[in-house]
Coordinates of C-alpha atoms in Angstrom, one line a residue:
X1151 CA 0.0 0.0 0.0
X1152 CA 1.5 3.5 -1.0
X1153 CA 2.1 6.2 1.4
X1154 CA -0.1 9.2 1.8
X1155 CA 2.1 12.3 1.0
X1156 CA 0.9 14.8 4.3
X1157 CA -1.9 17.6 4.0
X1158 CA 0.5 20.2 2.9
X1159 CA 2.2 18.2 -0.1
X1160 CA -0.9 17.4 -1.5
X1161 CA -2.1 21.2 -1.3
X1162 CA 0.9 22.3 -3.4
X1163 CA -1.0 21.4 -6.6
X1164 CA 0.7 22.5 -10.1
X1165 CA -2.4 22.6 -12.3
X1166 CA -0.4 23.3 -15.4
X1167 CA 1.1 20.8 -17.3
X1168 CA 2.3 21.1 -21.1
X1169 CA 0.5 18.0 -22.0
X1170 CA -1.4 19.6 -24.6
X1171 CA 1.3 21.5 -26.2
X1172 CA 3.0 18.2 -26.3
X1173 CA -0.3 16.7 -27.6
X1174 CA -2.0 14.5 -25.4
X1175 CA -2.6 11.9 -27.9
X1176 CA 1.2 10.9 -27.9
X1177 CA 1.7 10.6 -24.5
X1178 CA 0.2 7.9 -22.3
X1179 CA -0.5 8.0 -18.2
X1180 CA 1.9 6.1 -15.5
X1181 CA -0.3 4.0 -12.9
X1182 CA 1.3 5.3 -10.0
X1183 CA 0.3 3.8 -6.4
X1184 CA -1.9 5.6 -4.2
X1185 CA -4.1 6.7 -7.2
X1186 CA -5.4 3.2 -7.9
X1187 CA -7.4 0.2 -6.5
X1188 CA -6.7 -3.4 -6.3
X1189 CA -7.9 -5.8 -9.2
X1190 CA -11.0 -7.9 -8.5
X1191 CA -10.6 -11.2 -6.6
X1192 CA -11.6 -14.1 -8.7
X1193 CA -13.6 -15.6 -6.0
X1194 CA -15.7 -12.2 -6.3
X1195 CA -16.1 -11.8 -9.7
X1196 CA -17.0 -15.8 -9.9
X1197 CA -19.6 -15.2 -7.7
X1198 CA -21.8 -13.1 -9.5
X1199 CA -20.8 -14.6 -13.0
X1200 CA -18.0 -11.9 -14.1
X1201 CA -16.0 -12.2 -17.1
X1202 CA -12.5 -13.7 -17.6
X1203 CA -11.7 -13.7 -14.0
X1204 CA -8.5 -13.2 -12.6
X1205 CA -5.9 -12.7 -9.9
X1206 CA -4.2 -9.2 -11.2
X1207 CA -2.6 -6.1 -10.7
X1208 CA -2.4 -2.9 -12.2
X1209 CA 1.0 -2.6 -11.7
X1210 CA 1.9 -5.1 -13.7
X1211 CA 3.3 -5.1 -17.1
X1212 CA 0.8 -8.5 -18.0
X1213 CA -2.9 -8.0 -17.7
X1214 CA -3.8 -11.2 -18.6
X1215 CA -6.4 -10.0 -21.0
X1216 CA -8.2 -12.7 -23.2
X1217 CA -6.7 -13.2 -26.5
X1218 CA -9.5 -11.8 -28.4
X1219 CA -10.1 -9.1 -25.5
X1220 CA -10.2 -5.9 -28.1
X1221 CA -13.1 -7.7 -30.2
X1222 CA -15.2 -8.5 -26.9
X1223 CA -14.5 -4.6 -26.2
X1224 CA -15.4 -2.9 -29.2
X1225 CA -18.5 -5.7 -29.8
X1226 CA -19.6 -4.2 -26.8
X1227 CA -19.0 -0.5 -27.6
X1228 CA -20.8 -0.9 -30.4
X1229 CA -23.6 -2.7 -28.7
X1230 CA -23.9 0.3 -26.2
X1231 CA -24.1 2.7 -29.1
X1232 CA -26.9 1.0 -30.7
X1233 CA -28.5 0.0 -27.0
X1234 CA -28.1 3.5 -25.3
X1235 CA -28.5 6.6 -27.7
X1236 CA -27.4 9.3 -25.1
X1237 CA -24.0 7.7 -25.3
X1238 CA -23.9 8.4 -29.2
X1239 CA -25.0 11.7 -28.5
X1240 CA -22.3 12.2 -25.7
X1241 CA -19.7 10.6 -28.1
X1242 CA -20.0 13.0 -31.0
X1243 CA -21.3 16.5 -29.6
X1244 CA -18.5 17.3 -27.1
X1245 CA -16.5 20.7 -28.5
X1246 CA -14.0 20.7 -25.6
X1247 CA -14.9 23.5 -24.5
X1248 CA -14.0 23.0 -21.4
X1249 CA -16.6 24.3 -19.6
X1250 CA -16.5 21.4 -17.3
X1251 CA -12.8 21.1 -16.2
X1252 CA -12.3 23.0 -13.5
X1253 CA -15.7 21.1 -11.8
X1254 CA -14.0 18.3 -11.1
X1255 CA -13.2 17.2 -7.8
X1256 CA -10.3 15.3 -8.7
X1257 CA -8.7 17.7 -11.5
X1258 CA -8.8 20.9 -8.9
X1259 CA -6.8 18.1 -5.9
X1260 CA -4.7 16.7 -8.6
X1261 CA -4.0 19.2 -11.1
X1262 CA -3.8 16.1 -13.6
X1263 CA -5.5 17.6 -16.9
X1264 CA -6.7 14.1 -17.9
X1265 CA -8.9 14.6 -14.5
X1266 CA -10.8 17.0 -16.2
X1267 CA -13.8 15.5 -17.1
X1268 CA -13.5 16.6 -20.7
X1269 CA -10.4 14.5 -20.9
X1270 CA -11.7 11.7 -19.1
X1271 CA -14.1 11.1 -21.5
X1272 CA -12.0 11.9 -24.5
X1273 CA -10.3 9.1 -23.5
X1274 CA -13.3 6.8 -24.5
X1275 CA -14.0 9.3 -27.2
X1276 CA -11.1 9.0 -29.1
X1277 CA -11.1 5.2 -29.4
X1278 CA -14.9 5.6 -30.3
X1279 CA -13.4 8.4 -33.4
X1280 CA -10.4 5.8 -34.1
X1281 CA -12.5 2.7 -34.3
X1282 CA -16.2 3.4 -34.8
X1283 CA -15.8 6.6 -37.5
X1284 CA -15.0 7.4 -40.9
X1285 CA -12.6 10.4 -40.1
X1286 CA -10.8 8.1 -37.3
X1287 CA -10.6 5.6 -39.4
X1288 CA -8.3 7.1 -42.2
X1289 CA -7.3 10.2 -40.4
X1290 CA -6.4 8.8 -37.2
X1291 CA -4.8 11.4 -35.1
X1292 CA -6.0 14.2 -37.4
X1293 CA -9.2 13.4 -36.5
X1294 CA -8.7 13.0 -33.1
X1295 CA -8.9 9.1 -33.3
X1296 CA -6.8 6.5 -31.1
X1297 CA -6.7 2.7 -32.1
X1298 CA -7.7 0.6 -29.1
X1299 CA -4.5 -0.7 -28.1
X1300 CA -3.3 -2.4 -24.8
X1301 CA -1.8 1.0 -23.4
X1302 CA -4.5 3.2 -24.6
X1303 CA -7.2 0.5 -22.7
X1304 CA -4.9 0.9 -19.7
X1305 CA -4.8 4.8 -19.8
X1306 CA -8.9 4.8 -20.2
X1307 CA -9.2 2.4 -17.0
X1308 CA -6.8 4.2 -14.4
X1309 CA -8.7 7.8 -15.2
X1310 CA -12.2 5.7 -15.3
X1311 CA -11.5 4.8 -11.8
X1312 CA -10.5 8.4 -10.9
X1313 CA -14.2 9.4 -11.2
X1314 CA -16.9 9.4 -8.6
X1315 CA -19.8 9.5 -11.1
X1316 CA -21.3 12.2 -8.8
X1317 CA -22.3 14.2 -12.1
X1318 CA -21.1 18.1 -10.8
X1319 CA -19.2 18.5 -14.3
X1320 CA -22.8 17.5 -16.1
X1321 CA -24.7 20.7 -13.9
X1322 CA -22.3 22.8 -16.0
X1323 CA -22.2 20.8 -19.8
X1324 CA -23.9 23.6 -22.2
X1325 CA -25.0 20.6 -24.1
X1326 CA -26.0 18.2 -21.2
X1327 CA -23.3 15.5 -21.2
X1328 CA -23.4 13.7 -19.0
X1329 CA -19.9 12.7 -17.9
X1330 CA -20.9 10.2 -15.0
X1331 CA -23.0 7.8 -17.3
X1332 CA -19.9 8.0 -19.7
X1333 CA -17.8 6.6 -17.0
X1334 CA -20.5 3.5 -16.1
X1335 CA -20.1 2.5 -19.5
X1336 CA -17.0 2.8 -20.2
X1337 CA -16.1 1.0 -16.6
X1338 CA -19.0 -1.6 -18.3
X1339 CA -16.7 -2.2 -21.1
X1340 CA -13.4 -2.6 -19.1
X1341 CA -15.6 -5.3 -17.1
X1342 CA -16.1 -7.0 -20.3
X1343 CA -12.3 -8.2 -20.0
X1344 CA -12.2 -8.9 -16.0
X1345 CA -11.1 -5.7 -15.7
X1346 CA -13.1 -4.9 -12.2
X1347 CA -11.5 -3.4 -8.8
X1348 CA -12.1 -5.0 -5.4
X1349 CA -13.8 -3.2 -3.7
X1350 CA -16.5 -2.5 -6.2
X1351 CA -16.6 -6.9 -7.0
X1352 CA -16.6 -7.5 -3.4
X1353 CA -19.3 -5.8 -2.2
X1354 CA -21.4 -6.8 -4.9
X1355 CA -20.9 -10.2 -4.3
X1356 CA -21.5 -10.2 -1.3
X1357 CA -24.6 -8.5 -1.9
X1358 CA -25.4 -11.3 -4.1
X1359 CA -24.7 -14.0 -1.7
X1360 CA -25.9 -12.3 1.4
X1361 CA -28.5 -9.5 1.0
X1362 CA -25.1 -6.8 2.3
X1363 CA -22.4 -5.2 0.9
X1364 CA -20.2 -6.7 4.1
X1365 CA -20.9 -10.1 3.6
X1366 CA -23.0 -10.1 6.8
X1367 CA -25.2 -13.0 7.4
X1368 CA -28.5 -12.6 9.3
X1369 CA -27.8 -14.0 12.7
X1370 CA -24.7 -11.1 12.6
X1371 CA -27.2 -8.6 12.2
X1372 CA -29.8 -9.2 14.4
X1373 CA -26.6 -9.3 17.0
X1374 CA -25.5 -5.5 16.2
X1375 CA -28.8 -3.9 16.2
X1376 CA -29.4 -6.1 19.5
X1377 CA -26.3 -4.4 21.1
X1378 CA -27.8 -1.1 19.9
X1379 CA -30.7 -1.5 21.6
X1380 CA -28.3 -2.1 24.7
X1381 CA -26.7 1.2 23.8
X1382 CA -29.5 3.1 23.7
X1383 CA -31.0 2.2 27.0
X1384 CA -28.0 3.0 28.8
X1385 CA -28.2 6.4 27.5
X1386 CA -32.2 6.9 27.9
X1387 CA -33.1 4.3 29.8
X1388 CA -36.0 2.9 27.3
X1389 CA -35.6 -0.2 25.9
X1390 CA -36.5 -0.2 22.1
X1391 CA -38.2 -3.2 20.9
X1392 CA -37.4 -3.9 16.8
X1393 CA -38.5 -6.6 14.9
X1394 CA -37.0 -9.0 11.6
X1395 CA -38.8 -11.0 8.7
X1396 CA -42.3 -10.3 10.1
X1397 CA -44.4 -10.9 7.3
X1398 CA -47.6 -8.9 7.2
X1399 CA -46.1 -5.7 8.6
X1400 CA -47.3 -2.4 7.0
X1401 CA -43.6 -1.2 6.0
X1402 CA -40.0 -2.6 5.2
X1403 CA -37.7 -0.2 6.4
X1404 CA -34.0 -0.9 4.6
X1405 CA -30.9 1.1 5.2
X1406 CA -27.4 0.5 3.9
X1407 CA -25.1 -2.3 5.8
X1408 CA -23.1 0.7 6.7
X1409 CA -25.2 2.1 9.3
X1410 CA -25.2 -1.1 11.3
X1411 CA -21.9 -2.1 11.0
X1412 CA -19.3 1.3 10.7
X1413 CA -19.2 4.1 12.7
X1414 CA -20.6 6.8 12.6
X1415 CA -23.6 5.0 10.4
X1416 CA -24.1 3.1 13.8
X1417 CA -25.1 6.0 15.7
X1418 CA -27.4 7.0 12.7
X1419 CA -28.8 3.5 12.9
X1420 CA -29.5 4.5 16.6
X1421 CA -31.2 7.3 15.8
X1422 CA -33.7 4.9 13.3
X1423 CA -34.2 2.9 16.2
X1424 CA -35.0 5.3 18.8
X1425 CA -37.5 7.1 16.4
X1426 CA -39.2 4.0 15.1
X1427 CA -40.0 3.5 18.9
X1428 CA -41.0 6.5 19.7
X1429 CA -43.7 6.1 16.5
X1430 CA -45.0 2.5 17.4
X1431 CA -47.1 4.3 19.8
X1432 CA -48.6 6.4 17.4
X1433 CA -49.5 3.3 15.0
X1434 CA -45.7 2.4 13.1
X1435 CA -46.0 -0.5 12.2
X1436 CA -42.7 -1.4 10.7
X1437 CA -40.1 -4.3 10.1
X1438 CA -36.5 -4.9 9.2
X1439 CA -35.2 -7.5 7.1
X1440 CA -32.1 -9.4 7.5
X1441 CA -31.8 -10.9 4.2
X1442 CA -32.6 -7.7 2.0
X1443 CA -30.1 -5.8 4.8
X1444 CA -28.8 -3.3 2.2
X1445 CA -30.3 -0.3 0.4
X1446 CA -27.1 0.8 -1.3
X1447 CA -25.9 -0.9 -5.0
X1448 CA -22.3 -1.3 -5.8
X1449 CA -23.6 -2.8 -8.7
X1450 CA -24.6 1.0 -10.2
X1451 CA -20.4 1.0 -10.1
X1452 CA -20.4 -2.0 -12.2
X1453 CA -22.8 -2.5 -15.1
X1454 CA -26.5 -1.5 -15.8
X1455 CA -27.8 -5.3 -15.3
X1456 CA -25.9 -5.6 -12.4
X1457 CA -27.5 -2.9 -10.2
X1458 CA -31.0 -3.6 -11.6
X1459 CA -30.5 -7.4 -9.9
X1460 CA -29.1 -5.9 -6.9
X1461 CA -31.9 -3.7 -6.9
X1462 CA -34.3 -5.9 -7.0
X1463 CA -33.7 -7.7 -4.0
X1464 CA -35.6 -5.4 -2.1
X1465 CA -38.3 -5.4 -3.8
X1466 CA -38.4 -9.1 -3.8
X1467 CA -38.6 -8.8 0.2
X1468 CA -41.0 -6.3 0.0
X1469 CA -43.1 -8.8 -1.7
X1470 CA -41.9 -12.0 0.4
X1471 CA -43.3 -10.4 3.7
X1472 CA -46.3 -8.9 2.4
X1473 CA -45.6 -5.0 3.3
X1474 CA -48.0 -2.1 2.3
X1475 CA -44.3 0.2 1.0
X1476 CA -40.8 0.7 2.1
X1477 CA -38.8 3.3 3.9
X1478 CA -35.2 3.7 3.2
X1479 CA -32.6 4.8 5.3
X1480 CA -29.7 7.4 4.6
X1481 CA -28.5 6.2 1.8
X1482 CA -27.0 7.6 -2.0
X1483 CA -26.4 5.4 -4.9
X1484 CA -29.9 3.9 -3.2
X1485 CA -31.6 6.9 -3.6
X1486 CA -30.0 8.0 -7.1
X1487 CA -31.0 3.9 -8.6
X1488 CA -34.3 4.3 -7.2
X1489 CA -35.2 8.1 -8.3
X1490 CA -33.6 7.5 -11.5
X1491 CA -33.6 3.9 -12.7
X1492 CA -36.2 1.7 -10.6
X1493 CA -39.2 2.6 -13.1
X1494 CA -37.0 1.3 -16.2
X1495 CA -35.3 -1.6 -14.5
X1496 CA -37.6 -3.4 -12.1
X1497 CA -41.1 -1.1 -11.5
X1498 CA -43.1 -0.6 -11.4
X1499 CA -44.1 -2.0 -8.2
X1500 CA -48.0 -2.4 -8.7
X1501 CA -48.1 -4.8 -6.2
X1502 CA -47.2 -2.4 -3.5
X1503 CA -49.1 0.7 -2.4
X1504 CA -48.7 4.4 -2.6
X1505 CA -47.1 5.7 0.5
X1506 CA -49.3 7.2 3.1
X1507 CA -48.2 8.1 6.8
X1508 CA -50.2 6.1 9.2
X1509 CA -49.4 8.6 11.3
X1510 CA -50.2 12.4 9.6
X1511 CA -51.9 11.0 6.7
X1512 CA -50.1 12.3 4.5
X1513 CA -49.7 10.1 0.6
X1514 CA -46.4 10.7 -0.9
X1515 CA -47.1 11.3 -4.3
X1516 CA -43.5 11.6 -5.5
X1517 CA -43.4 7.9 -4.6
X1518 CA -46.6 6.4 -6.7
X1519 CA -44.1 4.0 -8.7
X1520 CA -41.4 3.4 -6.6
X1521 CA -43.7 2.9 -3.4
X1522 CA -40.5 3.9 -1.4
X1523 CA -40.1 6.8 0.6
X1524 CA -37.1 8.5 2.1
X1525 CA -36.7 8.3 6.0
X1526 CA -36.1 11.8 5.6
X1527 CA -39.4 12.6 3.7
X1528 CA -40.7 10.8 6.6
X1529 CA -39.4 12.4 9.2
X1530 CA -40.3 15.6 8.0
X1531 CA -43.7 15.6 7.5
X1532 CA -44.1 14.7 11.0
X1533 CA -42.2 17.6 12.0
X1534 CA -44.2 19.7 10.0
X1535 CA -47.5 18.0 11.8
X1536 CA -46.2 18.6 15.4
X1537 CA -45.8 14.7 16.0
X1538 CA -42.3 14.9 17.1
X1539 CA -41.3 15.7 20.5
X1540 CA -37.9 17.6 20.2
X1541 CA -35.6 19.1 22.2
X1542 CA -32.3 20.7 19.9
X1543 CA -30.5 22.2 23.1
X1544 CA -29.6 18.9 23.4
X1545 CA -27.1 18.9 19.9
X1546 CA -26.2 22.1 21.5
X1547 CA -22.4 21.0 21.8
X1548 CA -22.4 20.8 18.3
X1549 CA -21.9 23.9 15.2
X1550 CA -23.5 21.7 12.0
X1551 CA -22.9 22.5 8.6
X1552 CA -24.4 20.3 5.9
X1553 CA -23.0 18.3 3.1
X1554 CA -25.6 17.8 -0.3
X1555 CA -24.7 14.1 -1.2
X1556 CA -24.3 13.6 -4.7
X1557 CA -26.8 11.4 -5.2
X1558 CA -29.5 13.0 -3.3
X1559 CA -28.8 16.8 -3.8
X1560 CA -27.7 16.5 -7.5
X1561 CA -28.5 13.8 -8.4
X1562 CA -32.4 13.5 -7.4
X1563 CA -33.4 17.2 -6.1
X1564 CA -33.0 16.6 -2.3
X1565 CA -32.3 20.2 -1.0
X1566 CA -35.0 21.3 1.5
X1567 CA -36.0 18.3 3.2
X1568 CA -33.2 17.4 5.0
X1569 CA -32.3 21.0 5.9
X1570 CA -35.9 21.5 7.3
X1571 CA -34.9 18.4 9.8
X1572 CA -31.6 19.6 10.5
X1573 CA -33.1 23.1 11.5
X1574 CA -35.3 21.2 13.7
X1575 CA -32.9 19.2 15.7
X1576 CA -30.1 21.6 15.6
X1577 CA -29.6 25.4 17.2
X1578 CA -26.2 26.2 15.0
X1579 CA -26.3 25.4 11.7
X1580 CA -24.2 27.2 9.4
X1581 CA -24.2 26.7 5.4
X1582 CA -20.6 26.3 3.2
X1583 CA -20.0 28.6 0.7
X1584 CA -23.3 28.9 -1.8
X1585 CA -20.9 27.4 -5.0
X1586 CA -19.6 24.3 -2.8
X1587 CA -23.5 23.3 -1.7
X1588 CA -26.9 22.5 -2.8
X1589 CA -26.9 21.4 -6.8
X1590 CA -23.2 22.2 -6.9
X1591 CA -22.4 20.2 -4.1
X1592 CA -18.5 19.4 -4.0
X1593 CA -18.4 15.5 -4.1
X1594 CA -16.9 13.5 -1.0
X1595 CA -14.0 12.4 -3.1
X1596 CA -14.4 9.0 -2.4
X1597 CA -17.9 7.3 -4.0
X1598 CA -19.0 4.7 -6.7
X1599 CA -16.4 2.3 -4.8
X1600 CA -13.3 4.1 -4.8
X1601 CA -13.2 4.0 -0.5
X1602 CA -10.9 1.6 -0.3
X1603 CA -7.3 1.9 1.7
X1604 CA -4.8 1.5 -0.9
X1605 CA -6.0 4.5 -3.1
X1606 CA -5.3 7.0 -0.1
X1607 CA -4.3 9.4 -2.0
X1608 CA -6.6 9.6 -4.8
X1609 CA -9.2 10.0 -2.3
X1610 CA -7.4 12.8 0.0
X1611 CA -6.9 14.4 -3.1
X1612 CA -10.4 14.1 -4.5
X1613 CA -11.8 15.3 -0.9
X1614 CA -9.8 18.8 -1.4
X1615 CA -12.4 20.7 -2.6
X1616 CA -15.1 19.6 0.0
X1617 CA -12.8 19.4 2.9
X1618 CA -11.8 23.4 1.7
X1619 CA -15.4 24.5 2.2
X1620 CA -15.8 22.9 5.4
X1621 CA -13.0 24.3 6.7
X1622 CA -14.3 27.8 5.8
X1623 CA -17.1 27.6 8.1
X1624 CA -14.7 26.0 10.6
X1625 CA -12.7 29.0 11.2
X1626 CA -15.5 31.3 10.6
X1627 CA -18.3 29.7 12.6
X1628 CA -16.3 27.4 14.7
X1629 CA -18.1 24.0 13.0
X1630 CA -17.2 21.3 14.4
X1631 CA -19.9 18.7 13.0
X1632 CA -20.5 17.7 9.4
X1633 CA -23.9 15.9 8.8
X1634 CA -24.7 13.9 5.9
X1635 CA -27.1 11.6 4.3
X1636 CA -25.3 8.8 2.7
X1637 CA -23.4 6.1 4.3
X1638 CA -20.6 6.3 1.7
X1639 CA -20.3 9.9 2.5
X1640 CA -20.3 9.2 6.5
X1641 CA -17.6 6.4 6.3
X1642 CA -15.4 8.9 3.7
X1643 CA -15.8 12.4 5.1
X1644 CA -14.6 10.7 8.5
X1645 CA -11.3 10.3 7.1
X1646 CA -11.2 12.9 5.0
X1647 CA -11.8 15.2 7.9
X1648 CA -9.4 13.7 10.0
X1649 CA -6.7 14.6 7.3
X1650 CA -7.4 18.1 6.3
X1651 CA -9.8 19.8 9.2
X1652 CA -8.8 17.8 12.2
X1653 CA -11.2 19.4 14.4
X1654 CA -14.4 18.4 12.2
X1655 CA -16.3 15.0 13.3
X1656 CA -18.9 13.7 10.8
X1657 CA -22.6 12.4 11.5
X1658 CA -25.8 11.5 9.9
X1659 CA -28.9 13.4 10.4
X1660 CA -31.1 10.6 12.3
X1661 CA -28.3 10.7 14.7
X1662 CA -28.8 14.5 16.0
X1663 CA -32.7 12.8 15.2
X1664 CA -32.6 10.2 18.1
X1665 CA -30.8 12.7 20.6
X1666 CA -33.1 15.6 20.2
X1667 CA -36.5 13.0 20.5
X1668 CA -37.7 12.9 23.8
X1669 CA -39.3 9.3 24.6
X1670 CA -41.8 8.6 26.6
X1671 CA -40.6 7.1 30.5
X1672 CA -36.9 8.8 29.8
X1673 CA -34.1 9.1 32.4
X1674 CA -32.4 12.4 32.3
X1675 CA -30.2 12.1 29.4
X1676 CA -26.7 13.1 30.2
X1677 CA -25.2 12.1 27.2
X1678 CA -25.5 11.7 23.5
X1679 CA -25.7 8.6 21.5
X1680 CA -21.7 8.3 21.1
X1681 CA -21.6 8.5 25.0
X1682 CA -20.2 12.1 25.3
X1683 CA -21.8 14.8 27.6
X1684 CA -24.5 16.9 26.4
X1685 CA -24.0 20.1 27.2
X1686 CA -24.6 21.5 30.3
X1687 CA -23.6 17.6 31.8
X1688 CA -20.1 17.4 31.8
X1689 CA -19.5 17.8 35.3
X1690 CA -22.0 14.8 35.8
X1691 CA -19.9 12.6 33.5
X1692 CA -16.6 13.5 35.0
X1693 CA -18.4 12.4 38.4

């Protein structure tokens, strides 16, 4: 595993180069460690029925491609021309302008031009020009064309995994290109030849096999949220009563493995618990499922087919235990697949019902196909209907700001809601910069399964721009809590704070949720759900 250069050699960023007066065609990319992740582990890619699988490196000189691996990749180029027409459209009506480039996450840490997204995807596009055009054909070069060549497949895989598909350089395309879904592709292709990273294949296989991400099986489950419910009662005395697999409950609530089994999702998972109790009262009638125990899709990261199966699963349970609709949890890529690609892939789901609160009455419209609403959504309206006991002095100790995940903010509208929550639970909440937030939300630097350990750098790199704006309100508010609805973004931002504002902790918004809700039968609370004093307490602690 590569070393991580410190905060202040990564900051001195050079972001001019004289690739292009060299010409970028003529000049191909070193893999260099830290910017990369491990090859896919044949067990993994077995699982789930992966191509040519392999035990490989990126490093090395061999990548044990199939003999006739540039036929399989163009065959399917050309099938995803014919098959997708956006991607046709996104081949040919690029003009560089360059409207994108500095919009990158990764180009503005790294100051490598290829990182811009314009040049990422010329990477794709000028194979598609050298192979698939008339101009590229005979011109070449001249053209702007590139023959698909060993080299020129390994320079368009490195930069494809230097991209978090979180779509900020598309918000500012004059055409609409959408740089993210040229990246799935593209990594679709690459897949075609068993050219998959670990810690994309891993996940998804266990997903597969296991209903997680983290290979969890359902006994292990039951046993964390069972030592939650321990946790909470030591810090209000209630004991919280979930159940699993009950068939003929109203709602399947489902939440990314993440929240249950990585801080500081498992405080957020606390938080679902403690308010799900709180509602039973009022007529929740709700169940979790240990076999369906993952909203999020690492198979978005791998191909179309892959994350409409993964995808499906839940809707399988949904239909398995008989439930009315489903809540999910504080999740991304699960939000973005569902808002964006459910009704194509696997809806809709007639045989589930239009969300309505049992509780407010409220039906959530926005939900009529998908019949899955967002905790959030949830939470909110019975904010707005007075349902919610609160009591935000006691989050008091914290100075919030709020990071727009990707997937929700930009890539599904999800602005006001959570902010509406926040403001409810919270006393000091102070917004980032207005061009770092909302629909130009910087991205966590780590998503669509880049998290991994050995790609340090990339990722501290990549986290730059976010990490910059939090640190703003740091020294000028004195913020010392980041909230966040994704798990990705809960398990990344944690390290990515750690690195570059020390002083910045990061927590989900259910979290500051379940230690502002006052339950019925309460002891005095004297501490938060991580077990530090609230305010006004610490002297009682220290006793």
């Amino acid at each position: 595993m590569a070393d991580t250069p410190k905060p202040t050699e990564i900051a001195e960023i050079d972001h001019y180069r004289p690739l292009f007066e060299q010409g970028w065609l003529n000049k191909t990319s070193e893999i260099k460690p830290g910017i990369f992740c491990y090859g896919a582990k044949p067990k993994n890619t077995n699982a789930v029925g992966m191509p040519f699988a392999k035990e490989w490196n990126p490093t090395d000189e061999d990548w044990q491609l199939p003999e006739n691996w540039k036929s399989i990749i163009l065959e399917g180029f050309k099938d995803r021309l014919d098959k997708y027409r956006s991607l046709k459209i996104f081949m040919d009506i690029c003009v560089r302008c360059g409207a994108c480039a500095d919009k990158c996450h990764f180009f503005i840490g790294s100051g490598d031009p290829k990182n811009m997204p314009v040049m990422r995807a010329e990477l794709l596009r000028s194979i598609y020009r050298g192979e698939f055009t008339t101009a590229g054909k005979f011109l070449g070069k001249f053209a702007g064309g590139r023959e698909l060549t060993e080299e020129t497949l390994k320079e368009l895989w490195y930069y494809l995994y230097q991209c978090t598909e979180c779509r900020r350089c598309s918000l500012f395309c004059p055409y609409g290109i959408d740089t993210a879904e040229i990246t799935i592709l593209g990594r679709e292709l690459t897949n075609l030849v068993g050219l998959n990273i670990d810690w994309i294949a891993g996940p998804v296989a266990n997903c597969s096999r296991t209903g997680n991400h983290l290979g969890i099986q359902p006994h292990a489950f039951v046993d964390m949220i069972d030592f939650f419910v321990d946790e909470i009662e030591d810090v209000t005395g209630v004991r919280v009563e979930p159940d699993f697999n009950r068939k003929g409950a109203e709602i399947l609530f489902l939440t990314p493995s993440g929240d249950v089994f990585a801080d500081p999702g498992t405080y957020t998972a606390m938080g679902y618990l403690i308010l799900f109790h709180y509602l039973k009262g009022l007529g929740l009638d709700i169940t979790w499922s240990t076999y369906a125990s993952e909203g999020g899709n690492f198979g978005f990261f791998t191909s179309h087919e892959m994350a409409k199966k993964l995808n499906a699963k839940m809707y399988h349970e949904a239909k398995r235990l008989g439930v009315k609709y489903i809540i999910g949890g504080e999740c991304g890529h699960m939000w973005r697949v569902l808002n964006q690609y459910m009704d194509t892939w696997n809806g809709p789901a007639d045989f589930l019902e239009t969300p309505v609160s049992p509780i407010t009455g409220t039906v959530f419209e926005n939900a009529k196909t998908t019949k899955m609403i967002h905790l959030v959504d949830f939470t909110a309206d019975l904010i707005k209907h007075n349902k919610l006991k609160l009591d935000p002095s006691r989050n008091d100790n914290l100075k919030v700001t709020w990071h727009d995940s990707c997937n929700t903010a930009r890539g599904m509208g999800y602005l006001e809601e959570p902010r509406y929550v926040l403001n409810s639970v919270c006393n000091n909440f102070y917004e980032m910069p207005p061009e770092t937030i909302r629909e130009q939300t910087f991205c966590c630097g780590s998503g669509s399964g880049l998290n991994a350990g050995e790609d340090m750098e990339l990722r501290m790199r990549g986290g730059l721009p976010r990490a910059n704006a939090v640190k703003y309100v740091h020294e000028k508010h004195g913020v010392n809590m980041l909230a966040c609805i994704c798990a990705i973004d809960r398990a990344v931002l944690t390290a990515s704070m750690d690195y570059w504002v020390p002083d910045v902790g990061v927590t989900g918004l259910h979290e500051m949720v379940g230690n502002a809700l006052i339950l019925d039968g309460e002891k005095e609370r004297t501490t938060d759900l991580r077990l530090e004093p609230l305010p006004g307490m610490e002297e009682e602690e220290d006793v």
